[in-house]
Amino acid sequence: MYNLFLLHFFSLAVLEGIAVGFNPDYKVLGSTYPWIARKVLTDSSPQLRSSLENLLYKDGVFDIDRLESLLTESLRAKTDKTLVKQPSEGADSKIVMKEILSFTLTEKGGFVRKIIIQEFAKGLDALGLATLETAAARVPFSTFFFPSLMTEEDIVNLRTFQRLMLLLSGTRRKEDFNTGNTKASPDQNQILYTEELSLVLNQFDSIQDILPVLSVIPELPSESQQQLLQLPANLVRQLISRAAARTVRRVFL
């Protein structure tokens, strides 16, 4: 039995087929995609949440591109309307950032917020490992005595962390990632870790780029501000859980 969302989608597809017969340039699905994206992100039905999770985790790996596309499209109408009312230099990224934060910090955005916190924790964990690895590499002959802490999964998590920072700050991606095979010699891996770490630490060109993030917080709804206060505790719990799991793996595996 089809759920209500799929019935809506099938109805739109039929309408588009009929409309295109009269006007080839008429696109129903294109104009309704923001609604579809928002429905996918906010619907609380188990079937649709399972579909969203499968969509975002292709082969068990988080796909930041898909989340970015869904969030951007779901908020497009509100963002465009606000930009028309408040056209100014730098307003684009600030408005996008405000809309994304407002959505993810509401009850409807709870499922997406849970995913973002989980991936953020993975990224911070990988950032800590990369920092430790880079510091240890400065010690002579350290590679002969200490095994690498970073894994290919950690590299992916570090790249995802950078993309999440860009997404939540309303900034477009500035750098292309090296998505090739990360299997290399210890020296080559160390260069890779250093480059990835440098990209994350230099995410913002200057302190002025961070200020809009802080300025948006007072403008958020009270519900969103309350959820924001709970984020650090949730993030710490995720980090502790990951650190404990990694310790168990290294000791017993």
CSV table of C-alpha atoms in Angstrom, one decimal:
chain,number,residue,atom,x,y,z
A,1,MET,CA,0.0,0.0,0.0
A,2,TYR,CA,1.4,3.4,-1.0
A,3,ASN,CA,1.7,6.1,1.6
A,4,LEU,CA,0.3,9.6,1.1
A,5,PHE,CA,3.6,11.1,0.0
A,6,LEU,CA,4.0,8.6,-2.9
A,7,LEU,CA,0.4,9.2,-4.0
A,8,HIS,CA,1.1,12.9,-4.1
A,9,PHE,CA,4.2,12.2,-6.2
A,10,PHE,CA,2.4,10.0,-8.6
A,11,SER,CA,-0.3,12.6,-9.0
A,12,LEU,CA,2.2,15.3,-9.8
A,13,ALA,CA,3.9,13.0,-12.3
A,14,VAL,CA,0.6,12.4,-14.1
A,15,LEU,CA,-0.2,16.1,-14.1
A,16,GLU,CA,3.2,16.9,-15.6
A,17,GLY,CA,2.6,14.3,-18.3
A,18,ILE,CA,-0.7,15.8,-19.3
A,19,ALA,CA,0.7,19.4,-19.1
A,20,VAL,CA,3.7,18.7,-21.2
A,21,GLY,CA,1.4,17.4,-24.0
A,22,PHE,CA,0.1,21.0,-24.3
A,23,ASN,CA,3.2,22.9,-23.4
A,24,PRO,CA,6.7,21.1,-23.6
A,25,ASP,CA,8.2,23.8,-21.3
A,26,TYR,CA,5.7,23.3,-18.5
A,27,LYS,CA,7.4,21.5,-15.6
A,28,VAL,CA,5.3,20.6,-12.6
A,29,LEU,CA,7.8,18.5,-10.8
A,30,GLY,CA,10.5,21.2,-11.1
A,31,SER,CA,8.4,23.8,-9.4
A,32,THR,CA,7.2,21.4,-6.7
A,33,TYR,CA,10.7,19.9,-5.9
A,34,PRO,CA,11.2,22.3,-2.9
A,35,TRP,CA,7.9,20.9,-1.4
A,36,ILE,CA,9.0,17.3,-2.2
A,37,ALA,CA,12.4,17.9,-0.6
A,38,ARG,CA,10.9,19.4,2.5
A,39,LYS,CA,8.4,16.5,2.8
A,40,VAL,CA,11.2,14.0,2.6
A,41,LEU,CA,13.2,15.8,5.3
A,42,THR,CA,10.3,16.4,7.7
A,43,ASP,CA,7.8,13.5,7.3
A,44,SER,CA,7.8,11.4,10.5
A,45,SER,CA,6.5,8.2,8.9
A,46,PRO,CA,8.9,5.3,9.5
A,47,GLN,CA,8.8,4.4,5.8
A,48,LEU,CA,9.9,7.8,4.6
A,49,ARG,CA,12.5,8.2,7.3
A,50,SER,CA,14.0,4.9,6.3
A,51,SER,CA,14.0,6.0,2.7
A,52,LEU,CA,15.7,9.3,3.7
A,53,GLU,CA,18.4,7.4,5.7
A,54,ASN,CA,19.0,5.0,2.7
A,55,LEU,CA,19.2,8.1,0.4
A,56,LEU,CA,21.8,9.8,2.6
A,57,TYR,CA,23.9,6.7,3.5
A,58,LYS,CA,24.8,5.1,0.2
A,59,ASP,CA,26.5,1.8,0.9
A,60,GLY,CA,26.8,2.9,4.5
A,61,VAL,CA,28.7,6.1,3.7
A,62,PHE,CA,27.2,9.5,4.4
A,63,ASP,CA,26.5,11.5,1.2
A,64,ILE,CA,26.8,15.2,2.1
A,65,ASP,CA,25.9,16.2,-1.5
A,66,ARG,CA,22.4,14.7,-1.2
A,67,LEU,CA,21.8,16.4,2.2
A,68,GLU,CA,23.0,19.7,0.8
A,69,SER,CA,20.7,19.4,-2.2
A,70,LEU,CA,17.7,18.5,-0.1
A,71,LEU,CA,18.2,21.2,2.4
A,72,THR,CA,18.9,23.9,-0.2
A,73,GLU,CA,15.8,23.0,-2.3
A,74,SER,CA,13.5,22.6,0.7
A,75,LEU,CA,14.4,26.1,1.8
A,76,ARG,CA,14.7,27.7,-1.6
A,77,ALA,CA,11.3,29.4,-1.7
A,78,LYS,CA,11.7,31.0,1.7
A,79,THR,CA,15.3,32.0,1.0
A,80,ASP,CA,14.5,33.6,-2.4
A,81,LYS,CA,11.6,35.5,-0.9
A,82,THR,CA,13.8,36.9,1.9
A,83,LEU,CA,16.5,37.9,-0.5
A,84,VAL,CA,14.0,39.9,-2.6
A,85,LYS,CA,12.9,41.8,0.6
A,86,GLN,CA,16.5,42.3,1.9
A,87,PRO,CA,18.9,42.6,-1.0
A,88,SER,CA,22.3,43.5,0.3
A,89,GLU,CA,25.9,42.5,0.0
A,90,GLY,CA,26.6,39.3,2.0
A,91,ALA,CA,22.9,38.8,2.7
A,92,ASP,CA,22.8,35.6,0.6
A,93,SER,CA,25.0,33.4,2.8
A,94,LYS,CA,23.6,34.9,6.1
A,95,ILE,CA,20.0,34.2,5.0
A,96,VAL,CA,20.8,30.7,3.8
A,97,MET,CA,22.6,30.0,7.1
A,98,LYS,CA,19.6,31.4,9.1
A,99,GLU,CA,17.1,29.3,7.3
A,100,ILE,CA,19.2,26.1,7.6
A,101,LEU,CA,19.7,26.6,11.3
A,102,SER,CA,16.1,27.6,11.9
A,103,PHE,CA,14.9,24.4,10.2
A,104,THR,CA,17.4,21.9,11.7
A,105,LEU,CA,16.8,23.3,15.2
A,106,THR,CA,13.0,22.8,15.1
A,107,GLU,CA,11.0,19.7,16.0
A,108,LYS,CA,10.3,19.0,12.3
A,109,GLY,CA,14.1,19.1,11.6
A,110,GLY,CA,14.8,16.7,14.5
A,111,PHE,CA,15.7,13.7,12.3
A,112,VAL,CA,18.0,15.7,10.1
A,113,ARG,CA,19.5,17.4,13.2
A,114,LYS,CA,20.3,13.9,14.7
A,115,ILE,CA,22.1,13.0,11.5
A,116,ILE,CA,24.1,16.2,11.3
A,117,ILE,CA,25.2,15.9,15.0
A,118,GLN,CA,26.3,12.3,14.3
A,119,GLU,CA,28.3,13.3,11.3
A,120,PHE,CA,29.7,16.4,13.1
A,121,ALA,CA,30.9,14.1,15.9
A,122,LYS,CA,32.6,11.9,13.4
A,123,GLY,CA,34.3,14.9,11.9
A,124,LEU,CA,35.5,16.3,15.2
A,125,ASP,CA,36.8,12.9,16.2
A,126,ALA,CA,38.7,12.7,12.9
A,127,LEU,CA,39.9,16.3,13.3
A,128,GLY,CA,41.4,15.3,16.7
A,129,LEU,CA,43.1,12.3,15.3
A,130,ALA,CA,44.5,14.3,12.3
A,131,THR,CA,45.8,16.9,14.7
A,132,LEU,CA,47.5,14.3,16.9
A,133,GLU,CA,48.9,12.5,13.9
A,134,THR,CA,50.3,15.8,12.5
A,135,ALA,CA,51.9,16.7,15.8
A,136,ALA,CA,53.4,13.2,16.2
A,137,ALA,CA,54.9,13.4,12.8
A,138,ARG,CA,57.1,16.2,13.9
A,139,VAL,CA,58.9,13.9,16.3
A,140,PRO,CA,61.9,12.2,14.5
A,141,PHE,CA,61.3,8.6,13.6
A,142,SER,CA,57.9,8.6,15.1
A,143,THR,CA,56.4,6.7,12.2
A,144,PHE,CA,58.6,3.7,13.1
A,145,PHE,CA,57.4,3.5,16.6
A,146,PHE,CA,53.7,4.6,16.5
A,147,PRO,CA,51.2,3.2,14.1
A,148,SER,CA,48.9,5.5,12.2
A,149,LEU,CA,45.7,6.5,14.0
A,150,MET,CA,43.9,7.6,10.9
A,151,THR,CA,41.9,5.3,8.7
A,152,GLU,CA,40.3,5.9,5.3
A,153,GLU,CA,37.0,6.4,7.1
A,154,ASP,CA,38.5,9.1,9.2
A,155,ILE,CA,39.7,10.9,6.0
A,156,VAL,CA,36.2,10.8,4.6
A,157,ASN,CA,34.7,12.0,7.9
A,158,LEU,CA,37.2,14.9,7.9
A,159,ARG,CA,36.1,15.9,4.4
A,160,THR,CA,32.5,15.6,5.4
A,161,PHE,CA,33.1,17.8,8.4
A,162,GLN,CA,34.5,20.5,6.2
A,163,ARG,CA,31.5,20.4,3.9
A,164,LEU,CA,29.1,20.5,6.9
A,165,MET,CA,30.9,23.7,8.1
A,166,LEU,CA,30.4,25.2,4.7
A,167,LEU,CA,26.8,24.1,4.6
A,168,LEU,CA,25.8,25.4,8.0
A,169,SER,CA,27.6,28.7,7.4
A,170,GLY,CA,25.7,29.2,4.2
A,171,THR,CA,28.9,29.3,2.2
A,172,ARG,CA,29.6,27.6,-1.1
A,173,ARG,CA,32.3,25.0,-1.4
A,174,LYS,CA,35.6,26.6,-2.1
A,175,GLU,CA,37.9,23.6,-2.5
A,176,ASP,CA,37.6,20.4,-4.4
A,177,PHE,CA,38.4,17.3,-2.4
A,178,ASN,CA,40.9,14.6,-3.4
A,179,THR,CA,38.5,11.7,-3.5
A,180,GLY,CA,41.0,9.3,-5.0
A,181,ASN,CA,42.4,6.2,-3.3
A,182,THR,CA,43.9,7.1,0.1
A,183,LYS,CA,46.0,4.0,0.3
A,184,ALA,CA,49.6,5.2,0.2
A,185,SER,CA,52.9,5.1,2.0
A,186,PRO,CA,53.1,6.5,5.6
A,187,ASP,CA,54.9,9.6,4.3
A,188,GLN,CA,52.3,10.2,1.6
A,189,ASN,CA,49.5,9.6,4.1
A,190,GLN,CA,51.0,12.1,6.4
A,191,ILE,CA,51.1,14.7,3.7
A,192,LEU,CA,47.4,13.9,3.0
A,193,TYR,CA,46.4,14.3,6.7
A,194,THR,CA,48.3,17.6,6.9
A,195,GLU,CA,46.5,18.9,3.8
A,196,GLU,CA,43.1,17.8,5.0
A,197,LEU,CA,43.7,19.3,8.4
A,198,SER,CA,44.9,22.6,6.9
A,199,LEU,CA,41.7,22.8,4.8
A,200,VAL,CA,39.5,22.4,7.9
A,201,LEU,CA,41.5,24.8,10.1
A,202,ASN,CA,41.5,27.4,7.3
A,203,GLN,CA,37.8,26.9,6.6
A,204,PHE,CA,37.2,30.6,7.3
A,205,ASP,CA,39.4,33.1,5.6
A,206,SER,CA,39.2,35.5,8.5
A,207,ILE,CA,37.4,36.2,11.8
A,208,GLN,CA,35.0,38.3,9.8
A,209,ASP,CA,33.6,35.2,8.2
A,210,ILE,CA,32.7,33.7,11.6
A,211,LEU,CA,30.9,36.7,12.9
A,212,PRO,CA,27.7,36.2,10.7
A,213,VAL,CA,27.3,32.8,12.4
A,214,LEU,CA,27.2,34.4,15.8
A,215,SER,CA,25.0,37.3,14.6
A,216,VAL,CA,22.3,34.9,13.4
A,217,ILE,CA,21.8,33.2,16.7
A,218,PRO,CA,19.8,36.0,18.4
A,219,GLU,CA,17.5,36.1,15.3
A,220,LEU,CA,16.6,32.5,15.6
A,221,PRO,CA,13.2,31.5,17.1
A,222,SER,CA,13.2,30.7,20.8
A,223,GLU,CA,12.6,27.0,20.1
A,224,SER,CA,15.7,26.9,17.9
A,225,GLN,CA,17.8,28.8,20.5
A,226,GLN,CA,16.7,26.2,23.2
A,227,GLN,CA,17.7,23.4,20.9
A,228,LEU,CA,21.0,25.1,20.2
A,229,LEU,CA,21.8,25.1,23.9
A,230,GLN,CA,21.4,21.3,24.0
A,231,LEU,CA,23.7,20.7,21.0
A,232,PRO,CA,27.1,20.7,22.9
A,233,ALA,CA,25.9,18.1,25.4
A,234,ASN,CA,24.6,15.9,22.5
A,235,LEU,CA,27.8,16.3,20.6
A,236,VAL,CA,30.0,15.4,23.6
A,237,ARG,CA,28.0,12.2,24.2
A,238,GLN,CA,28.5,11.3,20.5
A,239,LEU,CA,32.3,12.0,20.8
A,240,ILE,CA,32.6,9.9,24.0
A,241,SER,CA,30.8,7.1,22.4
A,242,ARG,CA,33.0,7.1,19.3
A,243,ALA,CA,36.2,7.3,21.4
A,244,ALA,CA,35.1,4.4,23.6
A,245,ALA,CA,34.2,2.3,20.6
A,246,ARG,CA,37.5,3.0,18.9
A,247,THR,CA,39.4,2.1,22.0
A,248,VAL,CA,37.6,-1.2,22.3
A,249,ARG,CA,38.4,-2.0,18.6
A,250,ARG,CA,42.1,-1.2,19.0
A,251,VAL,CA,42.4,-3.3,22.2
A,252,PHE,CA,40.4,-6.4,21.2
A,253,LEU,CA,40.7,-6.5,17.4
